[in-house]
Amino acid sequence: NVDQSTITADSASTVGLVGIYLINGSDTNTITNNITNSNSSNGIYLTNSQYNALTGNTSNSAVGSGIMLFTGSNNNTVSGNSAGSNSDGIGLSGASRNTISNNVIGSDLNNGIALASNSNDNVLTGNRGRNILDGEDIKPEYKKLVDEVEAGDQSADDKQKTAKKKKAKVKVRSKRYQE
């Protein structure tokens, strides 16, 4: 593991399974302005790693997720990244209390942002793209709100309502977690 380190302006493309991999207690790191294209698993992958900042990275054409937060990867910030042509743009599985904001998701095969088992209390705001939020643990009322925010052509009144919704943070909770 590695703590309090910075990986910046690096290219980790076609390097094997994962471009950048933080594992087992790699906490409080900054991963910024990197390119992780065409890896055979994930572009950037965190497991059991907390309080990391992933900003301004580009991850395209990974077989798995462009950015994946896996079991125990809690309290991370994923902001201002670009992910396209991956299986999922950004994936969370067993990852809670993360902030996912202002990312641009391209034409990913499955989901723009996928939340899976036990990914609780994540805050998603300002992300753009198609299929922006999906997964087995999305409550219908949150999915509906996100779908409304992503709506295309609208009247002037609807555009004003949508702008207000876009400013609101959407707090996503697992079906298993009840308020």
Tab-separated table of C-alpha atoms in Angstrom, residues 55-154:
chain	number	residue	atom	x	y	z
A	55	THR	CA	-9.499	14.258	-10.450
A	56	GLY	CA	-9.014	15.137	-14.091
A	57	ASN	CA	-8.192	11.582	-15.214
A	58	THR	CA	-9.121	10.049	-18.563
A	59	SER	CA	-9.968	6.364	-18.762
A	60	ASN	CA	-11.254	4.879	-22.007
A	61	SER	CA	-11.619	1.453	-23.601
A	62	ALA	CA	-11.153	-0.673	-20.484
A	63	VAL	CA	-12.787	-4.092	-20.512
A	64	GLY	CA	-14.189	-3.374	-17.005
A	65	SER	CA	-14.814	0.065	-15.514
A	66	GLY	CA	-12.935	3.207	-16.393
A	67	ILE	CA	-12.799	3.930	-12.640
A	68	MET	CA	-13.748	1.254	-10.098
A	69	LEU	CA	-14.175	1.702	-6.339
A	70	PHE	CA	-14.356	-1.786	-4.856
A	71	THR	CA	-15.009	-3.236	-1.406
A	72	GLY	CA	-13.978	-0.926	1.449
A	73	SER	CA	-13.086	2.005	-0.802
A	74	ASN	CA	-14.961	4.616	1.201
A	75	ASN	CA	-14.807	8.402	1.578
A	76	ASN	CA	-13.112	9.010	-1.777
A	77	THR	CA	-13.686	11.911	-4.169
A	78	VAL	CA	-14.017	11.168	-7.888
A	79	SER	CA	-14.381	14.481	-9.708
A	80	GLY	CA	-13.796	15.984	-13.134
A	81	ASN	CA	-12.820	12.710	-14.804
A	82	SER	CA	-13.666	11.446	-18.272
A	83	ALA	CA	-14.582	7.824	-18.980
A	84	GLY	CA	-15.859	6.335	-22.229
A	85	SER	CA	-16.082	3.101	-24.183
A	86	ASN	CA	-15.651	0.998	-21.030
A	87	SER	CA	-18.024	-1.639	-19.699
A	88	ASP	CA	-19.062	0.919	-17.036
A	89	GLY	CA	-17.741	4.467	-16.827
A	90	ILE	CA	-17.519	4.543	-13.020
A	91	GLY	CA	-18.369	1.505	-10.920
A	92	LEU	CA	-18.904	1.174	-7.176
A	93	SER	CA	-19.302	-2.159	-5.415
A	94	GLY	CA	-19.174	-2.309	-1.630
A	95	ALA	CA	-17.982	1.307	-1.618
A	96	SER	CA	-19.754	3.884	0.556
A	97	ARG	CA	-19.719	7.583	1.432
A	98	ASN	CA	-17.932	8.600	-1.774
A	99	THR	CA	-18.489	11.818	-3.703
A	100	ILE	CA	-18.839	11.342	-7.460
A	101	SER	CA	-19.120	14.743	-9.136
A	102	ASN	CA	-18.709	16.600	-12.423
A	103	ASN	CA	-17.513	13.580	-14.392
A	104	VAL	CA	-18.153	13.177	-18.122
A	105	ILE	CA	-19.268	9.701	-19.086
A	106	GLY	CA	-19.070	8.673	-22.745
A	107	SER	CA	-20.600	5.787	-24.621
A	108	ASP	CA	-20.008	3.016	-22.117
A	109	LEU	CA	-21.427	-0.416	-22.904
A	110	ASN	CA	-23.503	-0.904	-19.743
A	111	ASN	CA	-23.784	2.040	-17.364
A	112	GLY	CA	-22.335	5.485	-16.996
A	113	ILE	CA	-22.199	5.115	-13.216
A	114	ALA	CA	-23.048	1.719	-11.718
A	115	LEU	CA	-23.777	1.198	-8.035
A	116	ALA	CA	-23.710	-2.420	-6.881
A	117	SER	CA	-24.041	-4.360	-3.645
A	118	ASN	CA	-23.696	-2.408	-0.418
A	119	SER	CA	-22.662	0.902	-1.969
A	120	ASN	CA	-24.384	3.215	0.504
A	121	ASP	CA	-24.561	6.966	1.127
A	122	ASN	CA	-22.687	7.986	-2.000
A	123	VAL	CA	-23.310	11.531	-3.246
A	124	LEU	CA	-23.557	12.020	-7.006
A	125	THR	CA	-23.828	15.497	-8.498
A	126	GLY	CA	-23.163	17.230	-11.802
A	127	ASN	CA	-22.175	14.103	-13.743
A	128	ARG	CA	-22.939	14.195	-17.475
A	129	GLY	CA	-23.451	11.479	-20.051
A	130	ARG	CA	-25.863	8.720	-20.933
A	131	ASN	CA	-27.041	5.882	-18.677
A	132	ILE	CA	-25.555	8.012	-15.935
A	133	LEU	CA	-26.879	6.030	-12.989
A	134	ASP	CA	-27.844	2.418	-12.805
A	135	GLY	CA	-27.251	-0.663	-10.782
A	136	GLU	CA	-28.916	-3.346	-8.755
A	137	ASP	CA	-29.203	-1.217	-5.603
A	138	ILE	CA	-30.782	1.971	-6.934
A	139	LYS	CA	-34.059	2.937	-5.309
A	140	PRO	CA	-36.689	3.780	-7.979
A	141	GLU	CA	-37.236	7.318	-6.623
A	142	TYR	CA	-33.525	8.190	-7.072
A	143	LYS	CA	-33.408	6.669	-10.556
A	144	LYS	CA	-36.477	8.710	-11.524
A	145	LEU	CA	-34.907	11.948	-10.279
A	146	VAL	CA	-31.690	11.306	-12.192
A	147	ASP	CA	-33.631	10.384	-15.342
A	148	GLU	CA	-35.534	13.671	-15.058
A	149	VAL	CA	-32.296	15.632	-14.704
A	150	GLU	CA	-30.888	13.925	-17.807
A	151	ALA	CA	-33.985	14.695	-19.907
A	152	GLY	CA	-33.215	16.130	-23.321
A	153	ASP	CA	-35.222	18.784	-25.190
A	154	GLN	CA	-37.471	20.730	-22.844
